[in-house]
């Protein structure tokens, strides 16, 4: 029987970027947007506050775009400070590259295993699905989901008792499956 695990965000991730006021490297986004229209052109920024000094940084979402080229429902979501839209835009590689930011997902996600009835079985097949592109080490997910230490998970991989079609070292942010034989 295939188990389904889901890696879910619990809040917006921290933004890693140098603060020009205090040289801190972390910003917290509240999901608030600043929309500025100048004649027929529009600029939109996602606002973030420095975790150390509270200075505001602007993450560019739209720059000097024609107002007519922006979908009205997207514009409404920005005016309404839609937190779902903020989460989507933070994960957009174009937005991250343009604003030169990285995301810090520490303490911003959880693993939902759907219960612990799998812990006593000899063989478990698990499908891990990511609700958002959260980079996490598979060894950490497996250890947390199965109630094992990371060292024990590493040992099971070395012994061939934990197998997957993807490489379990490093970080993943996409869906994968694995089989654990005890």
Coordinates of N, CA, C and O in Angstrom, one line a residue:
X1 N 0.8 -1.2 0.0 CA 0.0 0.0 0.0 C 0.9 1.2 0.0 O 1.8 1.4 0.8
X2 N 0.6 2.2 -0.9 CA 1.4 3.4 -1.0 C 0.9 4.4 0.0 O -0.2 4.8 0.0
X3 N 1.9 4.9 0.8 CA 1.6 6.0 1.7 C 1.8 7.3 1.0 O 2.7 7.4 0.1
X4 N 1.0 8.3 1.4 CA 1.1 9.6 0.8 C 1.5 10.6 1.9 O 0.8 10.8 2.8
X5 N 2.7 11.2 1.7 CA 3.2 12.3 2.6 C 3.2 13.6 1.8 O 3.4 13.6 0.6
X6 N 2.9 14.7 2.6 CA 2.9 16.0 1.9 C 3.7 17.0 2.7 O 3.6 17.1 3.9
X7 N 4.6 17.7 2.0 CA 5.4 18.7 2.6 C 4.7 20.0 2.4 O 4.5 20.4 1.2
X8 N 4.2 20.6 3.5 CA 3.3 21.8 3.3 C 4.0 23.0 4.0 O 4.5 22.9 5.1
X9 N 3.8 24.2 3.3 CA 4.3 25.4 4.0 C 3.4 25.8 5.2 O 2.2 25.6 5.1
X10 N 3.9 26.3 6.2 CA 3.1 26.8 7.4 C 3.0 28.3 7.4 O 2.2 28.8 8.1
X11 N 4.0 28.9 6.7 CA 4.0 30.4 6.7 C 4.8 30.8 5.5 O 5.5 30.0 4.9
X12 N 4.9 32.1 5.2 CA 5.8 32.6 4.2 C 7.2 32.4 4.6 O 7.6 32.6 5.8
X13 N 8.1 32.0 3.7 CA 9.5 31.9 4.1 C 10.2 33.3 4.3 O 9.7 34.3 3.9
X14 N 11.3 33.2 5.1 CA 12.1 34.5 5.2 C 12.8 34.7 3.9 O 13.1 33.8 3.1
X15 N 13.1 36.0 3.6 CA 13.8 36.4 2.4 C 15.2 36.7 2.8 O 15.5 37.5 3.7
X16 N 16.2 36.1 2.1 CA 17.6 36.3 2.4 C 18.1 37.4 1.4 O 18.1 37.2 0.2
X17 N 18.5 38.5 2.0 CA 18.9 39.7 1.2 C 19.6 40.6 2.2 O 19.1 40.8 3.3
X18 N 20.6 41.3 1.8 CA 21.4 42.2 2.7 C 20.5 43.4 2.9 O 20.0 44.0 2.0
X19 N 20.4 43.8 4.2 CA 19.7 45.1 4.6 C 20.7 46.2 4.4 O 21.8 46.2 4.9
X20 N 20.3 47.3 3.7 CA 21.2 48.4 3.5 C 21.3 49.3 4.7 O 22.2 50.1 4.8
X21 N 20.4 49.1 5.7 CA 20.4 50.0 6.9 C 21.3 49.3 8.0 O 22.0 50.1 8.7
X22 N 21.2 48.0 8.2 CA 21.9 47.4 9.3 C 22.8 46.2 9.0 O 23.4 45.6 9.8
X23 N 22.9 45.8 7.7 CA 23.7 44.7 7.2 C 23.2 43.4 7.7 O 23.9 42.4 7.6
X24 N 21.9 43.3 8.2 CA 21.3 42.0 8.5 C 21.0 41.3 7.2 O 21.0 41.9 6.1
X25 N 20.8 40.0 7.2 CA 20.5 39.3 6.0 C 19.2 38.6 5.8 O 19.0 37.8 4.9
X26 N 18.2 39.0 6.7 CA 16.9 38.3 6.7 C 15.8 39.3 6.7 O 15.8 40.3 7.5
X27 N 14.8 39.1 5.9 CA 13.6 39.9 5.8 C 12.3 39.0 6.0 O 12.3 37.9 5.5
X28 N 11.3 39.6 6.6 CA 10.1 38.8 6.8 C 9.0 39.6 5.9 O 8.9 40.8 6.0
X29 N 8.3 38.8 5.1 CA 7.3 39.3 4.3 C 5.9 39.2 4.9 O 5.7 38.1 5.5
X30 N 5.1 40.2 4.9 CA 3.8 40.1 5.5 C 2.8 39.8 4.4 O 1.6 39.6 4.8
X31 N 3.1 39.9 3.2 CA 2.2 39.6 2.1 C 1.5 40.9 1.6 O 0.6 40.9 0.9
X32 N 2.1 42.1 2.0 CA 1.6 43.4 1.6 C 2.3 43.8 0.3 O 3.5 43.7 0.2
X33 N 1.5 44.4 -0.6 CA 2.0 44.9 -1.8 C 1.9 46.4 -1.9 O 1.1 47.0 -1.2
X34 N 2.8 47.0 -2.6 CA 2.7 48.5 -2.9 C 2.5 48.6 -4.4 O 3.3 48.1 -5.2
X35 N 1.4 49.2 -4.8 CA 1.1 49.4 -6.2 C 1.2 50.9 -6.5 O 0.6 51.7 -5.8
X36 N 2.0 51.2 -7.5 CA 2.2 52.6 -7.9 C 2.0 52.8 -9.4 O 2.7 52.1 -10.2
X37 N 1.0 53.6 -9.7 CA 0.7 53.8 -11.1 C 1.1 55.2 -11.5 O 0.9 56.2 -10.8
X38 N 1.8 55.3 -12.6 CA 2.2 56.7 -13.2 C 1.7 56.7 -14.6 O 2.2 56.1 -15.5
X39 N 0.6 57.5 -14.8 CA -0.1 57.6 -16.1 C -0.5 56.2 -16.5 O -1.4 55.6 -15.8
X40 N 0.0 55.6 -17.6 CA -0.4 54.3 -18.1 C 0.6 53.2 -17.7 O 0.4 52.1 -18.1
X41 N 1.6 53.5 -16.8 CA 2.5 52.5 -16.4 C 2.3 52.2 -14.9 O 1.9 53.0 -14.2
X42 N 2.6 50.9 -14.6 CA 2.4 50.5 -13.2 C 3.7 49.8 -12.7 O 4.4 49.1 -13.4
X43 N 4.0 50.0 -11.4 CA 5.0 49.3 -10.7 C 4.4 48.6 -9.5 O 3.5 49.2 -8.9
X44 N 4.8 47.4 -9.2 CA 4.3 46.6 -8.0 C 5.4 46.0 -7.3 O 6.3 45.4 -7.9
X45 N 5.4 46.2 -6.0 CA 6.5 45.6 -5.1 C 5.8 44.8 -4.0 O 4.8 45.2 -3.5
X46 N 6.4 43.7 -3.6 CA 6.1 43.0 -2.4 C 7.0 43.5 -1.3 O 8.2 43.6 -1.5
X47 N 6.4 44.0 -0.2 CA 7.1 44.6 0.9 C 7.6 43.6 1.9 O 6.9 42.6 2.2
X48 N 8.8 43.8 2.3 CA 9.5 42.9 3.3 C 10.1 43.8 4.4 O 10.7 44.8 4.1
X49 N 10.1 43.3 5.6 CA 10.7 44.1 6.7 C 11.9 43.3 7.3 O 11.9 42.1 7.5
X50 N 13.0 44.1 7.5 CA 14.2 43.5 8.1 C 13.9 42.9 9.4 O 13.3 43.6 10.3
X51 N 14.4 41.7 9.7 CA 14.1 41.1 11.0 C 14.9 41.8 12.1 O 14.5 41.6 13.3
X52 N 16.0 42.5 11.8 CA 16.8 43.1 12.8 C 16.3 44.6 13.1 O 16.1 44.9 14.3
X53 N 16.2 45.4 12.1 CA 15.9 46.8 12.3 C 14.6 47.3 11.8 O 14.2 48.4 12.1
X54 N 13.8 46.5 11.1 CA 12.5 46.8 10.7 C 12.5 47.7 9.4 O 11.4 48.1 9.0
X55 N 13.6 47.9 8.8 CA 13.7 48.6 7.5 C 12.9 47.9 6.4 O 12.9 46.7 6.4
X56 N 12.2 48.7 5.6 CA 11.4 48.1 4.5 C 12.2 47.9 3.3 O 12.9 48.8 2.9
X57 N 12.1 46.7 2.7 CA 12.7 46.5 1.4 C 11.6 46.1 0.4 O 10.6 45.6 0.8
X58 N 11.8 46.5 -0.9 CA 10.8 46.3 -1.9 C 11.3 45.2 -2.8 O 12.4 45.3 -3.4
X59 N 10.5 44.1 -3.0 CA 10.8 43.1 -3.9 C 10.0 43.3 -5.2 O 8.8 43.3 -5.2
X60 N 10.7 43.6 -6.3 CA 10.0 44.0 -7.5 C 9.2 42.9 -8.1 O 9.7 41.8 -8.3
X61 N 7.9 43.1 -8.4 CA 7.0 42.2 -9.0 C 6.8 42.6 -10.4 O 6.9 41.8 -11.3
X62 N 6.4 43.8 -10.6 CA 6.1 44.4 -12.0 C 6.9 45.7 -12.0 O 6.8 46.5 -11.1
X63 N 7.5 46.0 -13.1 CA 8.2 47.3 -13.3 C 7.9 47.9 -14.6 O 8.1 47.2 -15.6
X64 N 7.4 49.1 -14.6 CA 7.1 49.9 -15.7 C 6.3 49.1 -16.8 O 6.6 49.2 -18.0
X65 N 5.3 48.5 -16.3 CA 4.4 47.7 -17.2 C 3.2 48.6 -17.6 O 2.7 49.3 -16.8
X66 N 2.7 48.3 -18.8 CA 1.4 49.0 -19.2 C 0.3 48.5 -18.3 O 0.2 47.3 -18.1
X67 N -0.5 49.4 -17.8 CA -1.6 48.9 -16.9 C -2.6 48.0 -17.6 O -3.0 47.0 -17.1
X68 N -2.8 48.2 -18.9 CA -3.7 47.4 -19.7 C -3.1 45.9 -19.9 O -3.9 45.0 -20.1
X69 N -1.8 45.7 -19.7 CA -1.3 44.4 -19.9 C -1.4 43.5 -18.6 O -1.0 42.4 -18.7
X70 N -1.8 44.1 -17.5 CA -1.9 43.4 -16.3 C -3.4 42.9 -16.2 O -4.3 43.7 -16.3
X71 N -3.6 41.6 -15.9 CA -4.9 41.1 -15.8 C -5.6 41.7 -14.6 O -5.1 41.9 -13.5
X72 N -6.9 42.1 -14.8 CA -7.6 42.8 -13.7 C -7.7 42.0 -12.4 O -7.6 42.6 -11.3
X73 N -7.9 40.7 -12.5 CA -8.0 39.9 -11.3 C -6.7 39.8 -10.6 O -6.6 39.8 -9.4
X74 N -5.5 39.8 -11.3 CA -4.2 39.9 -10.7 C -4.0 41.2 -10.0 O -3.6 41.3 -8.8
X75 N -4.4 42.3 -10.6 CA -4.3 43.6 -10.0 C -5.2 43.7 -8.7 O -4.8 44.2 -7.7
X76 N -6.4 43.1 -8.8 CA -7.3 43.1 -7.6 C -6.6 42.3 -6.4 O -6.7 42.7 -5.3
X77 N -6.0 41.2 -6.8 CA -5.3 40.4 -5.7 C -4.2 41.2 -5.1 O -3.9 41.1 -3.9
X78 N -3.5 42.0 -5.9 CA -2.4 42.8 -5.3 C -2.9 43.9 -4.5 O -2.4 44.2 -3.4
X79 N -4.0 44.6 -4.9 CA -4.6 45.6 -4.1 C -5.2 45.1 -2.8 O -5.2 45.8 -1.8
X80 N -5.7 43.8 -2.8 CA -6.2 43.2 -1.6 C -5.2 42.5 -0.7 O -5.5 41.9 0.3
X81 N -3.9 42.7 -1.1 CA -2.8 42.1 -0.3 C -3.0 40.6 -0.1 O -2.9 40.1 1.0
X82 N -3.2 39.9 -1.2 CA -3.5 38.4 -1.1 C -2.3 37.7 -0.7 O -1.3 37.6 -1.4
X83 N -2.3 37.0 0.5 CA -1.1 36.3 0.9 C -0.8 35.1 0.0 O 0.4 34.7 -0.1
X84 N -1.8 34.5 -0.6 CA -1.5 33.4 -1.5 C -0.7 33.9 -2.7 O 0.2 33.2 -3.2
X85 N -1.0 35.0 -3.2 CA -0.3 35.6 -4.3 C 1.1 35.9 -3.9 O 2.1 35.7 -4.7
X86 N 1.3 36.4 -2.7 CA 2.6 36.7 -2.2 C 3.5 35.4 -2.2 O 4.6 35.4 -2.6
X87 N 2.9 34.3 -1.7 CA 3.6 33.0 -1.7 C 4.0 32.6 -3.1 O 5.1 32.1 -3.3
X88 N 3.0 32.7 -4.0 CA 3.3 32.3 -5.4 C 4.5 33.2 -6.0 O 5.4 32.6 -6.7
X89 N 4.4 34.5 -5.8 CA 5.4 35.4 -6.4 C 6.8 35.2 -5.7 O 7.8 35.3 -6.4
X90 N 6.8 34.8 -4.4 CA 8.1 34.6 -3.8 C 8.8 33.3 -4.4 O 10.0 33.3 -4.4
X91 N 8.0 32.4 -4.9 CA 8.6 31.2 -5.5 C 8.9 31.3 -6.9 O 9.5 30.4 -7.5
X92 N 8.5 32.4 -7.5 CA 8.7 32.7 -9.0 C 10.2 32.9 -9.2 O 10.7 33.9 -8.6
X93 N 10.9 32.1 -9.9 CA 12.3 32.3 -10.1 C 12.7 33.6 -10.8 O 13.7 34.2 -10.5
X94 N 11.8 34.2 -11.7 CA 12.0 35.4 -12.3 C 12.0 36.6 -11.3 O 12.9 37.4 -11.3
X95 N 11.1 36.5 -10.4 CA 11.0 37.6 -9.3 C 12.2 37.5 -8.4 O 12.8 38.5 -8.1
X96 N 12.6 36.3 -8.0 CA 13.7 36.1 -7.1 C 15.0 36.6 -7.8 O 15.9 37.2 -7.2
X97 N 15.2 36.2 -9.1 CA 16.4 36.6 -9.8 C 16.5 38.2 -10.0 O 17.5 38.8 -9.8
X98 N 15.3 38.8 -10.4 CA 15.3 40.2 -10.6 C 15.6 41.0 -9.3 O 16.3 42.0 -9.4
X99 N 15.1 40.5 -8.2 CA 15.4 41.2 -6.9 C 16.6 40.7 -6.2 O 16.9 41.2 -5.1
X100 N 17.3 39.7 -6.8 CA 18.5 39.1 -6.1 C 18.2 38.7 -4.7 O 18.9 39.1 -3.8
X101 N 17.2 37.8 -4.5 CA 16.8 37.3 -3.2 C 16.9 35.8 -3.2 O 16.8 35.2 -4.3
X102 N 17.0 35.2 -2.1 CA 16.9 33.8 -1.9 C 15.9 33.6 -0.8 O 15.6 34.5 0.0
X103 N 15.3 32.4 -0.7 CA 14.3 32.1 0.4 C 14.9 31.2 1.4 O 15.7 30.3 1.1
X104 N 14.5 31.4 2.7 CA 15.0 30.6 3.8 C 13.7 29.9 4.4 O 12.9 30.6 5.0
X105 N 13.6 28.6 4.1 CA 12.4 27.9 4.5 C 12.5 27.2 5.9 O 11.7 26.5 6.3
X106 N 13.6 27.5 6.7 CA 13.7 27.0 8.0 C 12.5 27.3 8.8 O 12.1 28.5 8.9
X107 N 11.9 26.4 9.5 CA 10.7 26.5 10.4 C 9.5 27.1 9.6 O 8.7 27.7 10.3
X108 N 9.4 26.9 8.3 CA 8.3 27.5 7.6 C 7.5 26.4 6.9 O 6.7 26.6 6.0
X109 N 7.8 25.1 7.2 CA 7.1 24.0 6.6 C 6.8 22.9 7.6 O 7.5 22.9 8.7
X110 N 6.0 21.9 7.3 CA 5.7 20.8 8.1 C 5.5 19.6 7.2 O 5.1 19.7 6.0
X111 N 5.7 18.4 7.7 CA 5.5 17.1 7.0 C 4.2 16.5 7.5 O 4.1 16.2 8.7
X112 N 3.3 16.2 6.6 CA 2.0 15.6 7.0 C 2.1 14.1 6.5 O 2.1 13.9 5.3
X113 N 2.2 13.2 7.4 CA 2.3 11.8 7.0 C 1.0 11.0 7.1 O 0.9 9.9 6.7
X114 N -0.1 11.7 7.5 CA -1.4 11.1 7.6 C -1.5 10.0 8.7 O -2.4 9.2 8.6
X115 N -0.7 10.1 9.7 CA -0.8 9.1 10.8 C 0.5 8.3 10.8 O 1.4 8.4 10.0
X116 N 0.5 7.4 11.8 CA 1.8 6.6 12.1 C 1.5 5.1 12.0 O 2.2 4.4 12.6
X117 N 0.5 4.7 11.2 CA 0.2 3.3 11.1 C 1.3 2.5 10.3 O 1.3 1.3 10.3
X118 N 2.2 3.2 9.6 CA 3.2 2.6 8.8 C 4.4 2.2 9.6 O 5.2 1.4 9.1
X119 N 4.6 2.6 10.8 CA 5.8 2.4 11.5 C 6.1 1.0 11.9 O 7.2 0.6 12.1
X120 N 5.1 0.1 11.9 CA 5.3 -1.3 12.3 C 5.4 -2.2 11.2 O 5.6 -3.4 11.4
X121 N 5.2 -1.8 9.9 CA 5.3 -2.7 8.8 C 6.7 -2.9 8.3 O 7.6 -2.1 8.5
X122 N 6.9 -4.1 7.7 CA 8.2 -4.5 7.3 C 8.7 -3.7 6.1 O 9.8 -3.3 6.0
X123 N 7.8 -3.5 5.1 CA 8.1 -2.7 3.9 C 7.1 -1.6 3.7 O 5.8 -1.9 3.8
X124 N 7.5 -0.4 3.5 CA 6.6 0.7 3.2 C 7.0 1.4 2.0 O 8.2 1.6 1.7
X125 N 6.0 1.7 1.1 CA 6.2 2.5 -0.1 C 5.6 3.8 0.2 O 4.4 3.9 0.6
X126 N 6.4 4.9 0.0 CA 5.9 6.2 0.3 C 6.1 7.1 -0.9 O 7.1 7.1 -1.6
X127 N 5.0 7.9 -1.2 CA 5.1 9.0 -2.2 C 5.1 10.3 -1.5 O 4.2 10.6 -0.7
X128 N 6.1 11.1 -1.7 CA 6.2 12.4 -1.1 C 5.9 13.5 -2.1 O 6.5 13.5 -3.2
X129 N 4.9 14.3 -1.7 CA 4.5 15.4 -2.6 C 4.8 16.7 -1.9 O 4.6 16.9 -0.7
X130 N 5.2 17.7 -2.7 CA 5.5 19.0 -2.2 C 4.4 19.9 -2.6 O 4.1 20.1 -3.8
X131 N 3.7 20.6 -1.6 CA 2.6 21.5 -1.9 C 3.2 22.8 -2.4 O 2.5 23.6 -3.0
X132 N 4.5 23.1 -2.1 CA 5.2 24.3 -2.6 C 6.6 23.8 -2.9 O 7.1 22.8 -2.4
X133 N 7.4 24.6 -3.7 CA 8.8 24.3 -4.0 C 9.7 24.6 -2.8 O 10.3 25.6 -2.8
X134 N 9.6 23.7 -1.8 CA 10.4 23.9 -0.6 C 11.6 23.0 -0.6 O 11.4 21.7 -0.6
X135 N 12.8 23.5 -0.7 CA 14.0 22.6 -0.8 C 14.3 22.0 0.6 O 14.5 22.7 1.6
X136 N 14.2 20.7 0.7 CA 14.4 19.9 1.9 C 15.2 18.7 1.6 O 15.1 18.1 0.5
X137 N 16.0 18.3 2.5 CA 16.8 17.1 2.4 C 15.9 15.9 2.5 O 15.2 15.8 3.6
X138 N 15.9 14.9 1.6 CA 15.0 13.7 1.7 C 15.4 12.9 3.0 O 14.5 12.4 3.6
X139 N 16.6 12.9 3.3 CA 17.0 12.2 4.5 C 16.3 12.7 5.8 O 15.8 12.0 6.6
X140 N 16.2 14.1 5.8 CA 15.5 14.7 6.9 C 14.0 14.3 6.9 O 13.4 14.1 8.0
X141 N 13.4 14.4 5.7 CA 12.0 14.0 5.6 C 11.7 12.6 6.1 O 10.8 12.3 6.8
X142 N 12.5 11.7 5.6 CA 12.4 10.3 5.9 C 12.6 10.0 7.4 O 11.8 9.3 8.0
X143 N 13.6 10.7 8.0 CA 13.9 10.5 9.4 C 12.7 11.0 10.2 O 12.2 10.3 11.1
X144 N 12.2 12.2 9.8 CA 11.0 12.8 10.6 C 9.8 11.9 10.4 O 9.0 11.7 11.4
X145 N 9.5 11.5 9.2 CA 8.3 10.7 8.9 C 8.3 9.3 9.5 O 7.2 8.8 9.8
X146 N 9.5 8.7 9.6 CA 9.5 7.3 10.1 C 10.0 7.3 11.6 O 10.1 6.2 12.1
X147 N 10.3 8.4 12.2 CA 10.7 8.4 13.6 C 12.1 7.8 13.7 O 12.4 7.2 14.7
X148 N 13.0 8.1 12.8 CA 14.3 7.6 12.8 C 15.3 8.7 13.0 O 14.9 9.9 12.7
X149 N 16.6 8.4 13.3 CA 17.6 9.5 13.3 C 18.1 9.6 11.9 O 18.0 8.7 11.1
X150 N 18.7 10.7 11.6 CA 19.2 10.9 10.2 C 20.4 9.9 10.0 O 20.5 9.4 8.8
X151 N 21.2 9.6 11.0 CA 22.3 8.7 10.8 C 21.7 7.3 10.5 O 22.3 6.6 9.7
X152 N 20.6 6.9 11.1 CA 20.0 5.6 10.8 C 19.5 5.6 9.4 O 19.6 4.6 8.7
X153 N 18.9 6.7 8.9 CA 18.4 6.7 7.5 C 19.6 6.6 6.6 O 19.5 5.9 5.6
X154 N 20.7 7.3 6.9 CA 21.9 7.2 6.0 C 22.4 5.7 6.0 O 22.8 5.2 5.0
X155 N 22.4 5.0 7.2 CA 22.8 3.7 7.2 C 21.9 2.8 6.4 O 22.4 1.9 5.7
X156 N 20.6 3.0 6.4 CA 19.6 2.2 5.6 C 19.9 2.4 4.1 O 19.7 1.5 3.4
X157 N 20.2 3.6 3.8 CA 20.5 3.9 2.3 C 21.8 3.1 1.9 O 21.8 2.5 0.9
X158 N 22.8 3.1 2.8 CA 24.1 2.4 2.5 C 23.9 0.9 2.4 O 24.5 0.3 1.6
X159 N 23.0 0.4 3.2 CA 22.7 -1.1 3.2 C 21.8 -1.5 2.1 O 21.5 -2.7 1.9
X160 N 21.2 -0.5 1.4 CA 20.3 -0.8 0.3 C 18.9 -1.1 0.8 O 18.0 -1.7 0.0
X161 N 18.6 -0.8 2.0 CA 17.2 -1.1 2.5 C 16.3 0.1 2.3 O 15.1 0.0 2.6
X162 N 16.8 1.2 1.9 CA 16.1 2.4 1.6 C 16.4 2.8 0.2 O 17.6 3.2 -0.1
X163 N 15.5 2.7 -0.8 CA 15.8 2.9 -2.2 C 14.8 3.9 -2.8 O 13.6 4.0 -2.3
X164 N 15.3 4.6 -3.8 CA 14.4 5.6 -4.5 C 15.0 5.8 -5.9 O 16.1 5.4 -6.1
X165 N 14.1 6.3 -6.8 CA 14.6 6.5 -8.1 C 15.3 7.9 -8.2 O 15.9 8.2 -9.2
X166 N 15.2 8.7 -7.1 CA 15.9 10.0 -7.1 C 17.1 9.8 -6.1 O 17.1 9.0 -5.2
X167 N 18.1 10.7 -6.3 CA 19.2 10.7 -5.4 C 18.7 11.3 -4.0 O 18.1 12.4 -4.0
X168 N 19.0 10.6 -2.9 CA 18.5 11.0 -1.6 C 19.4 11.9 -0.9 O 19.1 12.4 0.2
X169 N 20.6 12.2 -1.5 CA 21.5 13.1 -0.8 C 21.2 14.5 -1.4 O 20.7 14.6 -2.5
X170 N 21.6 15.6 -0.8 CA 21.3 16.9 -1.2 C 19.9 17.3 -0.9 O 19.3 16.7 0.0
X171 N 19.4 18.3 -1.6 CA 18.1 18.8 -1.3 C 17.2 18.6 -2.5 O 17.6 18.6 -3.7
X172 N 15.9 18.3 -2.3 CA 14.9 18.2 -3.3 C 13.7 19.2 -3.0 O 13.5 19.5 -1.9
X173 N 13.1 19.6 -4.1 CA 11.9 20.4 -3.9 C 10.7 19.9 -4.8 O 9.7 20.5 -5.0
X174 N 11.0 18.7 -5.4 CA 10.0 18.1 -6.2 C 9.6 16.7 -5.7 O 10.3 16.1 -4.9
X175 N 8.4 16.2 -6.2 CA 7.8 15.0 -5.7 C 8.8 13.8 -5.9 O 9.5 13.8 -6.9
X176 N 8.8 12.8 -5.0 CA 9.5 11.6 -5.2 C 8.9 10.5 -4.4 O 8.0 10.7 -3.6
X177 N 9.4 9.3 -4.7 CA 8.9 8.1 -4.0 C 10.1 7.3 -3.4 O 11.2 7.5 -4.0
X178 N 9.9 6.5 -2.4 CA 10.9 5.7 -1.9 C 10.3 4.4 -1.2 O 9.1 4.4 -0.9
X179 N 11.1 3.4 -1.1 CA 10.7 2.2 -0.4 C 11.7 1.9 0.7 O 12.9 2.0 0.5
X180 N 11.1 1.6 1.9 CA 11.9 1.3 3.0 C 11.6 -0.2 3.5 O 10.5 -0.5 3.7
X181 N 12.7 -1.0 3.5 CA 12.6 -2.4 4.0 C 13.3 -2.5 5.3 O 14.5 -2.1 5.4
X182 N 12.6 -2.9 6.3 CA 13.3 -3.0 7.7 C 13.8 -4.4 7.9 O 13.4 -5.4 7.5

